[in-house]
């Protein structure tokens, strides 16, 4: 099993960030300080701006398997707005194979950023 990122006891499916030809898993391969340091030394143009990439299937599967192994009966996925990206649908599809083993609840925050974290901590 790959490393699962977590904060405050909440497992996190990391956002993938693509920058300068490399992909980073937020919180695992790069943190905010390192990301902003990279931006400071990057010549900004339309060809090398950072982009986010939808989570990999293995990231979702790792979180689901960890929850099942630890005896959880339910997972609440708190996702960024479906209007802002496709992570919600990707996570939903990737986790469907486990629907007979654990209850899956998808929650569209209709937002991005701090609001997602607040809602996840509140749900905990």
JSON list of C-alpha atoms in Angstrom, two decimals:
[
{"chain": "A", "resi": 1, "resn": "UNK", "atom": "CA", "xyz": [0.00, 0.00, 0.00]},
{"chain": "A", "resi": 2, "resn": "UNK", "atom": "CA", "xyz": [1.25, 3.48, -0.77]},
{"chain": "A", "resi": 3, "resn": "UNK", "atom": "CA", "xyz": [1.57, 6.15, 1.85]},
{"chain": "A", "resi": 4, "resn": "UNK", "atom": "CA", "xyz": [-1.77, 7.76, 2.69]},
{"chain": "A", "resi": 5, "resn": "UNK", "atom": "CA", "xyz": [-1.61, 11.44, 3.58]},
{"chain": "A", "resi": 6, "resn": "UNK", "atom": "CA", "xyz": [-3.67, 12.54, 6.55]},
{"chain": "A", "resi": 7, "resn": "UNK", "atom": "CA", "xyz": [-4.28, 15.56, 8.73]},
{"chain": "A", "resi": 8, "resn": "UNK", "atom": "CA", "xyz": [-6.19, 15.69, 12.04]},
{"chain": "A", "resi": 9, "resn": "UNK", "atom": "CA", "xyz": [-6.96, 11.98, 11.69]},
{"chain": "A", "resi": 10, "resn": "UNK", "atom": "CA", "xyz": [-8.56, 12.50, 8.26]},
{"chain": "A", "resi": 11, "resn": "UNK", "atom": "CA", "xyz": [-7.12, 10.64, 5.26]},
{"chain": "A", "resi": 12, "resn": "UNK", "atom": "CA", "xyz": [-6.54, 12.84, 2.23]},
{"chain": "A", "resi": 13, "resn": "UNK", "atom": "CA", "xyz": [-6.54, 11.94, -1.44]},
{"chain": "A", "resi": 14, "resn": "UNK", "atom": "CA", "xyz": [-3.84, 14.29, -2.65]},
{"chain": "A", "resi": 15, "resn": "UNK", "atom": "CA", "xyz": [-4.26, 16.72, -5.51]},
{"chain": "A", "resi": 16, "resn": "UNK", "atom": "CA", "xyz": [-1.68, 16.17, -8.21]},
{"chain": "A", "resi": 17, "resn": "UNK", "atom": "CA", "xyz": [0.24, 19.26, -9.25]},
{"chain": "A", "resi": 18, "resn": "UNK", "atom": "CA", "xyz": [2.05, 19.33, -12.56]},
{"chain": "A", "resi": 19, "resn": "UNK", "atom": "CA", "xyz": [4.82, 21.89, -12.82]},
{"chain": "A", "resi": 20, "resn": "UNK", "atom": "CA", "xyz": [7.95, 22.12, -14.95]},
{"chain": "A", "resi": 21, "resn": "UNK", "atom": "CA", "xyz": [7.36, 18.66, -16.41]},
{"chain": "A", "resi": 22, "resn": "UNK", "atom": "CA", "xyz": [7.01, 16.89, -13.05]},
{"chain": "A", "resi": 23, "resn": "UNK", "atom": "CA", "xyz": [4.01, 15.68, -11.07]},
{"chain": "A", "resi": 24, "resn": "UNK", "atom": "CA", "xyz": [3.80, 16.10, -7.30]},
{"chain": "A", "resi": 25, "resn": "UNK", "atom": "CA", "xyz": [1.27, 14.71, -4.83]},
{"chain": "A", "resi": 26, "resn": "UNK", "atom": "CA", "xyz": [0.23, 17.58, -2.58]},
{"chain": "A", "resi": 27, "resn": "UNK", "atom": "CA", "xyz": [1.39, 16.96, 0.99]},
{"chain": "A", "resi": 28, "resn": "UNK", "atom": "CA", "xyz": [3.44, 13.89, 0.04]},
{"chain": "A", "resi": 29, "resn": "UNK", "atom": "CA", "xyz": [5.93, 14.91, -2.64]},
{"chain": "A", "resi": 30, "resn": "UNK", "atom": "CA", "xyz": [5.67, 18.67, -2.12]},
{"chain": "A", "resi": 31, "resn": "UNK", "atom": "CA", "xyz": [4.35, 20.99, 0.55]},
{"chain": "A", "resi": 32, "resn": "UNK", "atom": "CA", "xyz": [3.09, 24.55, 0.23]},
{"chain": "A", "resi": 33, "resn": "UNK", "atom": "CA", "xyz": [6.45, 26.12, 1.14]},
{"chain": "A", "resi": 34, "resn": "UNK", "atom": "CA", "xyz": [8.36, 24.11, -1.47]},
{"chain": "A", "resi": 35, "resn": "UNK", "atom": "CA", "xyz": [5.70, 24.81, -4.09]},
{"chain": "A", "resi": 36, "resn": "UNK", "atom": "CA", "xyz": [5.84, 28.57, -3.53]},
{"chain": "A", "resi": 37, "resn": "UNK", "atom": "CA", "xyz": [9.66, 28.47, -3.55]},
{"chain": "A", "resi": 38, "resn": "UNK", "atom": "CA", "xyz": [9.48, 26.83, -6.98]},
{"chain": "A", "resi": 39, "resn": "UNK", "atom": "CA", "xyz": [7.13, 29.55, -8.19]},
{"chain": "A", "resi": 40, "resn": "UNK", "atom": "CA", "xyz": [9.52, 32.26, -7.03]},
{"chain": "A", "resi": 41, "resn": "UNK", "atom": "CA", "xyz": [12.31, 30.94, -9.26]},
{"chain": "A", "resi": 42, "resn": "UNK", "atom": "CA", "xyz": [10.13, 29.99, -12.25]},
{"chain": "A", "resi": 43, "resn": "UNK", "atom": "CA", "xyz": [9.95, 32.27, -15.25]},
{"chain": "A", "resi": 44, "resn": "UNK", "atom": "CA", "xyz": [6.22, 32.74, -15.63]},
{"chain": "A", "resi": 45, "resn": "UNK", "atom": "CA", "xyz": [4.72, 32.19, -19.03]},
{"chain": "A", "resi": 46, "resn": "UNK", "atom": "CA", "xyz": [1.69, 30.38, -20.35]},
{"chain": "A", "resi": 47, "resn": "UNK", "atom": "CA", "xyz": [3.69, 27.20, -21.02]},
{"chain": "A", "resi": 48, "resn": "UNK", "atom": "CA", "xyz": [4.97, 26.48, -17.52]},
{"chain": "A", "resi": 49, "resn": "UNK", "atom": "CA", "xyz": [2.19, 27.55, -15.19]},
{"chain": "A", "resi": 50, "resn": "UNK", "atom": "CA", "xyz": [1.33, 24.91, -12.55]},
{"chain": "A", "resi": 51, "resn": "UNK", "atom": "CA", "xyz": [-1.73, 22.78, -13.27]},
{"chain": "A", "resi": 52, "resn": "UNK", "atom": "CA", "xyz": [-3.77, 20.46, -11.11]},
{"chain": "A", "resi": 53, "resn": "UNK", "atom": "CA", "xyz": [-4.46, 16.93, -12.28]},
{"chain": "A", "resi": 54, "resn": "UNK", "atom": "CA", "xyz": [-7.30, 14.65, -11.12]},
{"chain": "A", "resi": 55, "resn": "UNK", "atom": "CA", "xyz": [-6.34, 12.13, -8.41]},
{"chain": "A", "resi": 56, "resn": "UNK", "atom": "CA", "xyz": [-5.10, 8.73, -9.51]},
{"chain": "A", "resi": 57, "resn": "UNK", "atom": "CA", "xyz": [-7.26, 5.65, -9.01]},
{"chain": "A", "resi": 58, "resn": "UNK", "atom": "CA", "xyz": [-4.61, 4.16, -6.73]},
{"chain": "A", "resi": 59, "resn": "UNK", "atom": "CA", "xyz": [-4.84, 7.20, -4.42]},
{"chain": "A", "resi": 60, "resn": "UNK", "atom": "CA", "xyz": [-8.55, 6.61, -3.94]},
{"chain": "A", "resi": 61, "resn": "UNK", "atom": "CA", "xyz": [-8.17, 2.83, -3.66]},
{"chain": "A", "resi": 62, "resn": "UNK", "atom": "CA", "xyz": [-5.45, 3.21, -0.99]},
{"chain": "A", "resi": 63, "resn": "UNK", "atom": "CA", "xyz": [-7.76, 5.34, 1.16]},
{"chain": "A", "resi": 64, "resn": "UNK", "atom": "CA", "xyz": [-10.70, 2.97, 0.73]},
{"chain": "A", "resi": 65, "resn": "UNK", "atom": "CA", "xyz": [-8.67, -0.16, 1.50]},
{"chain": "A", "resi": 66, "resn": "UNK", "atom": "CA", "xyz": [-7.15, 1.51, 4.56]},
{"chain": "A", "resi": 67, "resn": "UNK", "atom": "CA", "xyz": [-10.62, 2.38, 5.86]},
{"chain": "A", "resi": 68, "resn": "UNK", "atom": "CA", "xyz": [-11.93, -1.15, 5.27]},
{"chain": "A", "resi": 69, "resn": "UNK", "atom": "CA", "xyz": [-8.84, -2.68, 6.91]},
{"chain": "A", "resi": 70, "resn": "UNK", "atom": "CA", "xyz": [-9.28, -0.43, 9.95]},
{"chain": "A", "resi": 71, "resn": "UNK", "atom": "CA", "xyz": [-12.90, -1.58, 10.32]},
{"chain": "A", "resi": 72, "resn": "UNK", "atom": "CA", "xyz": [-14.73, 1.53, 9.19]},
{"chain": "A", "resi": 73, "resn": "UNK", "atom": "CA", "xyz": [-18.24, 1.05, 7.82]},
{"chain": "A", "resi": 74, "resn": "UNK", "atom": "CA", "xyz": [-18.57, 4.40, 6.04]},
{"chain": "A", "resi": 75, "resn": "UNK", "atom": "CA", "xyz": [-16.43, 6.88, 4.13]},
{"chain": "A", "resi": 76, "resn": "UNK", "atom": "CA", "xyz": [-17.45, 10.48, 3.52]},
{"chain": "A", "resi": 77, "resn": "UNK", "atom": "CA", "xyz": [-15.61, 11.94, 0.55]},
{"chain": "A", "resi": 78, "resn": "UNK", "atom": "CA", "xyz": [-15.52, 15.75, 0.91]},
{"chain": "A", "resi": 79, "resn": "UNK", "atom": "CA", "xyz": [-14.60, 16.96, -2.57]},
{"chain": "A", "resi": 80, "resn": "UNK", "atom": "CA", "xyz": [-13.93, 20.23, -4.30]},
{"chain": "A", "resi": 81, "resn": "UNK", "atom": "CA", "xyz": [-16.77, 21.66, -6.33]},
{"chain": "A", "resi": 82, "resn": "UNK", "atom": "CA", "xyz": [-17.87, 19.67, -9.35]},
{"chain": "A", "resi": 83, "resn": "UNK", "atom": "CA", "xyz": [-18.09, 23.04, -11.11]},
{"chain": "A", "resi": 84, "resn": "UNK", "atom": "CA", "xyz": [-14.34, 23.55, -10.64]},
{"chain": "A", "resi": 85, "resn": "UNK", "atom": "CA", "xyz": [-12.94, 20.14, -11.48]},
{"chain": "A", "resi": 86, "resn": "UNK", "atom": "CA", "xyz": [-13.57, 16.46, -12.07]},
{"chain": "A", "resi": 87, "resn": "UNK", "atom": "CA", "xyz": [-12.09, 15.04, -8.85]},
{"chain": "A", "resi": 88, "resn": "UNK", "atom": "CA", "xyz": [-15.55, 14.33, -7.39]},
{"chain": "A", "resi": 89, "resn": "UNK", "atom": "CA", "xyz": [-16.58, 12.12, -10.32]},
{"chain": "A", "resi": 90, "resn": "UNK", "atom": "CA", "xyz": [-13.18, 10.44, -10.57]},
{"chain": "A", "resi": 91, "resn": "UNK", "atom": "CA", "xyz": [-13.18, 9.51, -6.86]},
{"chain": "A", "resi": 92, "resn": "UNK", "atom": "CA", "xyz": [-16.80, 8.32, -7.12]},
{"chain": "A", "resi": 93, "resn": "UNK", "atom": "CA", "xyz": [-16.02, 6.03, -10.06]},
{"chain": "A", "resi": 94, "resn": "UNK", "atom": "CA", "xyz": [-12.75, 4.74, -8.56]},
{"chain": "A", "resi": 95, "resn": "UNK", "atom": "CA", "xyz": [-14.42, 3.82, -5.26]},
{"chain": "A", "resi": 96, "resn": "UNK", "atom": "CA", "xyz": [-17.52, 2.09, -6.71]},
{"chain": "A", "resi": 97, "resn": "UNK", "atom": "CA", "xyz": [-15.78, -1.31, -6.77]},
{"chain": "A", "resi": 98, "resn": "UNK", "atom": "CA", "xyz": [-15.87, -1.26, -2.94]},
{"chain": "A", "resi": 99, "resn": "UNK", "atom": "CA", "xyz": [-19.54, -0.31, -2.47]},
{"chain": "A", "resi": 100, "resn": "UNK", "atom": "CA", "xyz": [-20.37, -3.83, -1.20]},
{"chain": "A", "resi": 101, "resn": "UNK", "atom": "CA", "xyz": [-17.66, -3.59, 1.48]},
{"chain": "A", "resi": 102, "resn": "UNK", "atom": "CA", "xyz": [-18.12, -0.05, 2.80]},
{"chain": "A", "resi": 103, "resn": "UNK", "atom": "CA", "xyz": [-20.75, 2.69, 2.56]},
{"chain": "A", "resi": 104, "resn": "UNK", "atom": "CA", "xyz": [-19.57, 5.52, 0.33]},
{"chain": "A", "resi": 105, "resn": "UNK", "atom": "CA", "xyz": [-20.95, 9.04, 0.74]},
{"chain": "A", "resi": 106, "resn": "UNK", "atom": "CA", "xyz": [-19.97, 11.73, -1.76]},
{"chain": "A", "resi": 107, "resn": "UNK", "atom": "CA", "xyz": [-20.21, 15.38, -0.70]},
{"chain": "A", "resi": 108, "resn": "UNK", "atom": "CA", "xyz": [-19.74, 18.20, -3.20]},
{"chain": "A", "resi": 109, "resn": "UNK", "atom": "CA", "xyz": [-18.56, 21.25, -1.24]},
{"chain": "A", "resi": 110, "resn": "UNK", "atom": "CA", "xyz": [-19.43, 23.62, -4.10]},
{"chain": "A", "resi": 111, "resn": "UNK", "atom": "CA", "xyz": [-16.15, 25.30, -3.12]},
{"chain": "A", "resi": 112, "resn": "UNK", "atom": "CA", "xyz": [-12.39, 24.78, -3.12]},
{"chain": "A", "resi": 113, "resn": "UNK", "atom": "CA", "xyz": [-9.68, 25.27, -0.52]},
{"chain": "A", "resi": 114, "resn": "UNK", "atom": "CA", "xyz": [-10.20, 26.10, 3.14]},
{"chain": "A", "resi": 115, "resn": "UNK", "atom": "CA", "xyz": [-13.91, 25.34, 3.07]},
{"chain": "A", "resi": 116, "resn": "UNK", "atom": "CA", "xyz": [-13.19, 21.71, 2.14]},
{"chain": "A", "resi": 117, "resn": "UNK", "atom": "CA", "xyz": [-10.83, 21.30, 5.10]},
{"chain": "A", "resi": 118, "resn": "UNK", "atom": "CA", "xyz": [-13.31, 22.90, 7.49]},
{"chain": "A", "resi": 119, "resn": "UNK", "atom": "CA", "xyz": [-16.12, 20.62, 6.34]},
{"chain": "A", "resi": 120, "resn": "UNK", "atom": "CA", "xyz": [-13.95, 17.49, 6.62]},
{"chain": "A", "resi": 121, "resn": "UNK", "atom": "CA", "xyz": [-12.85, 18.40, 10.15]},
{"chain": "A", "resi": 122, "resn": "UNK", "atom": "CA", "xyz": [-16.46, 19.19, 11.09]},
{"chain": "A", "resi": 123, "resn": "UNK", "atom": "CA", "xyz": [-17.59, 15.81, 9.73]},
{"chain": "A", "resi": 124, "resn": "UNK", "atom": "CA", "xyz": [-14.92, 14.07, 11.76]}
]
